[in-house]
XYZ file of C-alpha atoms in Angstrom:
183
model
C 0.000 0.000 0.000
C 2.854 2.377 0.794
C 4.376 1.853 -2.645
C 1.077 2.687 -4.384
C 0.813 5.893 -2.344
C 4.463 6.690 -3.090
C 3.972 6.093 -6.832
C 0.783 8.184 -6.789
C 2.527 11.035 -4.991
C 5.467 10.807 -7.402
C 3.127 11.001 -10.392
C 1.320 13.992 -8.894
C 4.601 15.757 -8.138
C 5.915 14.968 -11.624
C 2.703 16.266 -13.238
C 2.847 19.426 -11.106
C 6.474 20.062 -12.054
C 5.689 19.387 -15.717
C 2.658 21.710 -15.615
C 4.688 24.473 -13.939
C 7.458 24.027 -16.514
C 4.975 24.341 -19.374
C 3.359 27.393 -17.793
C 6.771 28.956 -17.202
C 7.874 28.106 -20.767
C 4.720 29.560 -22.277
C 4.937 32.753 -20.241
C 8.660 33.093 -20.831
C 8.147 32.686 -24.588
C 5.514 35.404 -24.641
C 7.663 37.773 -22.568
C 10.658 37.208 -24.836
C 8.542 37.721 -27.972
C 7.217 40.995 -26.558
C 10.741 42.123 -25.630
C 11.928 41.371 -29.158
C 8.958 43.275 -30.611
C 10.036 46.259 -28.562
C 13.602 45.887 -29.834
C 12.356 45.965 -33.428
C 10.172 49.000 -32.708
C 13.041 50.758 -30.961
C 15.329 50.080 -33.924
C 12.650 51.466 -36.243
C 12.305 54.575 -34.089
C 16.073 55.148 -34.145
C 16.056 54.785 -37.922
C 13.230 57.311 -38.250
C 15.190 59.740 -36.063
C 18.105 59.467 -38.492
C 15.762 60.088 -41.437
C 14.514 63.231 -39.666
C 18.092 64.302 -38.988
C 18.879 63.907 -42.692
C 15.855 66.038 -43.635
C 17.031 68.809 -41.330
C 20.549 68.631 -42.701
C 19.268 68.890 -46.267
C 17.377 72.065 -45.384
C 20.472 73.522 -43.682
C 22.657 72.495 -46.617
C 20.315 74.198 -49.073
C 20.386 77.370 -46.956
C 24.197 77.260 -46.766
C 24.426 76.964 -50.552
C 21.961 79.849 -51.031
C 23.883 81.945 -48.541
C 27.154 81.150 -50.267
C 25.707 82.031 -53.658
C 24.316 85.372 -52.382
C 27.559 86.188 -50.641
C 29.707 85.275 -53.629
C 27.477 87.270 -55.990
C 27.770 90.310 -53.735
C 31.562 89.987 -53.645
C 31.729 89.718 -57.432
C 29.511 92.799 -57.870
C 31.619 94.815 -55.409
C 34.868 93.711 -57.037
C 33.494 94.580 -60.494
C 32.603 98.069 -59.259
C 36.077 98.435 -57.831
C 37.681 97.387 -61.137
C 35.516 99.806 -63.100
C 36.513 102.647 -60.791
C 40.144 101.603 -61.114
C 39.891 101.443 -64.920
C 38.484 105.003 -64.981
C 41.645 106.323 -63.364
C 40.266 107.116 -59.930
C 43.100 107.734 -57.463
C 41.190 106.123 -54.592
C 40.417 102.969 -56.616
C 43.129 100.880 -55.004
C 41.839 101.917 -51.583
C 38.319 100.898 -52.637
C 39.506 97.506 -53.888
C 41.396 97.018 -50.635
C 38.286 97.938 -48.597
C 36.163 95.448 -50.544
C 38.788 92.733 -50.063
C 38.917 93.460 -46.313
C 35.121 93.265 -46.042
C 35.216 89.783 -47.586
C 38.488 88.257 -46.385
C 37.230 84.686 -46.619
C 33.927 83.205 -47.678
C 32.725 81.416 -44.511
C 29.721 79.881 -46.257
C 32.068 77.360 -47.837
C 32.921 76.017 -44.394
C 29.211 75.665 -43.551
C 28.624 73.900 -46.845
C 31.512 71.494 -46.222
C 30.340 70.868 -42.642
C 26.772 70.109 -43.734
C 27.989 67.837 -46.531
C 30.209 65.966 -44.072
C 27.360 65.627 -41.571
C 25.036 64.485 -44.340
C 27.515 61.800 -45.401
C 27.899 60.704 -41.772
C 24.113 60.607 -41.399
C 23.788 58.440 -44.502
C 26.299 56.041 -42.971
C 24.362 56.075 -39.690
C 21.145 55.362 -41.572
C 22.786 52.370 -43.248
C 23.951 51.158 -39.842
C 20.470 51.587 -38.337
C 18.908 49.745 -41.284
C 21.287 46.871 -40.715
C 20.492 46.835 -36.999
C 16.741 46.949 -37.724
C 17.053 43.979 -40.078
C 19.046 42.090 -37.438
C 16.308 42.710 -34.860
C 13.627 41.574 -37.334
C 15.622 38.417 -38.101
C 16.045 37.605 -34.400
C 12.343 38.196 -33.762
C 11.238 36.026 -36.685
C 13.662 33.275 -35.752
C 12.397 33.266 -32.171
C 8.652 33.225 -32.871
C 8.987 30.518 -35.537
C 11.254 28.195 -33.542
C 10.112 25.029 -31.826
C 8.676 24.865 -29.116
C 8.201 28.650 -28.938
C 5.665 28.763 -31.772
C 3.589 26.130 -29.946
C 3.756 28.025 -26.660
C 2.816 31.283 -28.364
C -0.086 29.678 -30.197
C -1.400 28.343 -26.858
C -1.582 31.938 -25.605
C -3.094 33.209 -28.852
C -0.082 35.435 -29.510
C -0.351 37.392 -32.780
C 2.956 37.305 -34.599
C 3.976 40.667 -36.061
C 4.767 40.790 -39.751
C 7.902 42.917 -39.824
C 9.477 43.459 -43.239
C 13.191 43.646 -43.903
C 14.500 46.964 -45.197
C 16.287 47.018 -48.524
C 19.674 48.625 -48.976
C 19.364 50.721 -52.094
C 22.221 53.091 -51.304
C 25.661 52.137 -50.168
C 27.291 54.148 -47.369
C 28.991 57.274 -48.637
C 32.339 58.792 -47.816
C 32.413 62.262 -46.327
C 33.445 64.830 -48.952
C 36.474 66.978 -48.347
C 37.282 70.460 -49.649
C 34.426 70.682 -52.123
C 34.514 74.375 -52.936
C 38.031 75.252 -51.926
C 40.656 76.132 -54.503
C-alpha cells in the first residue's frame, strides 16, 4: 500500500512540475517575444530619427548653398565696381579695392557647406547602420517566434505574430566629402 501511495505522490509531483514548466515556458516565450517586438520598434524609431536628422541637414545644406551664392554674388559685384573705378583712373580705386577685399576676407559659407555635406555623409552612414540593426532585430524576432517549441507556446496563448518586413539597402554608405569648394 505504501508503494502505491508513493507512486501516486510521485506522479502527482511529476505532473505538477511538468505543468509548472509548461506554464513557465509559455509565459517566458511570450515575454521574450514581446521584448523582441520592442527591440524591433526601438530600432525602427532610431532609424526614423536618423531620417529626420537627414531632412534637417538637407534644409540647412540648401540654406548654406543659397547663402554662399548670395555672398559670392555680392563679392563679385563689389569687385566689379572696384575694377571699373580703377579702370576710370580714380586715385582712390586701389583703396576701394582694398576695402572690398577686407570686407570679404574669406567666404565662410564654404565652411558651412563642407560641414553640412560631411554631416550628411555621416548621417547616410548612420542610416545604413540603423537599417542593418533593424534587419538584425527583425531576423532575431522572426527566428524566435517561428522556432520550436516557442511557436507552440505562443499559439497556446493566442499570440499574434507581427509581420515585420526587412529593409532594402538601395544606397551604399557614402564617404564624407572633403574640400568641395576650396581652390
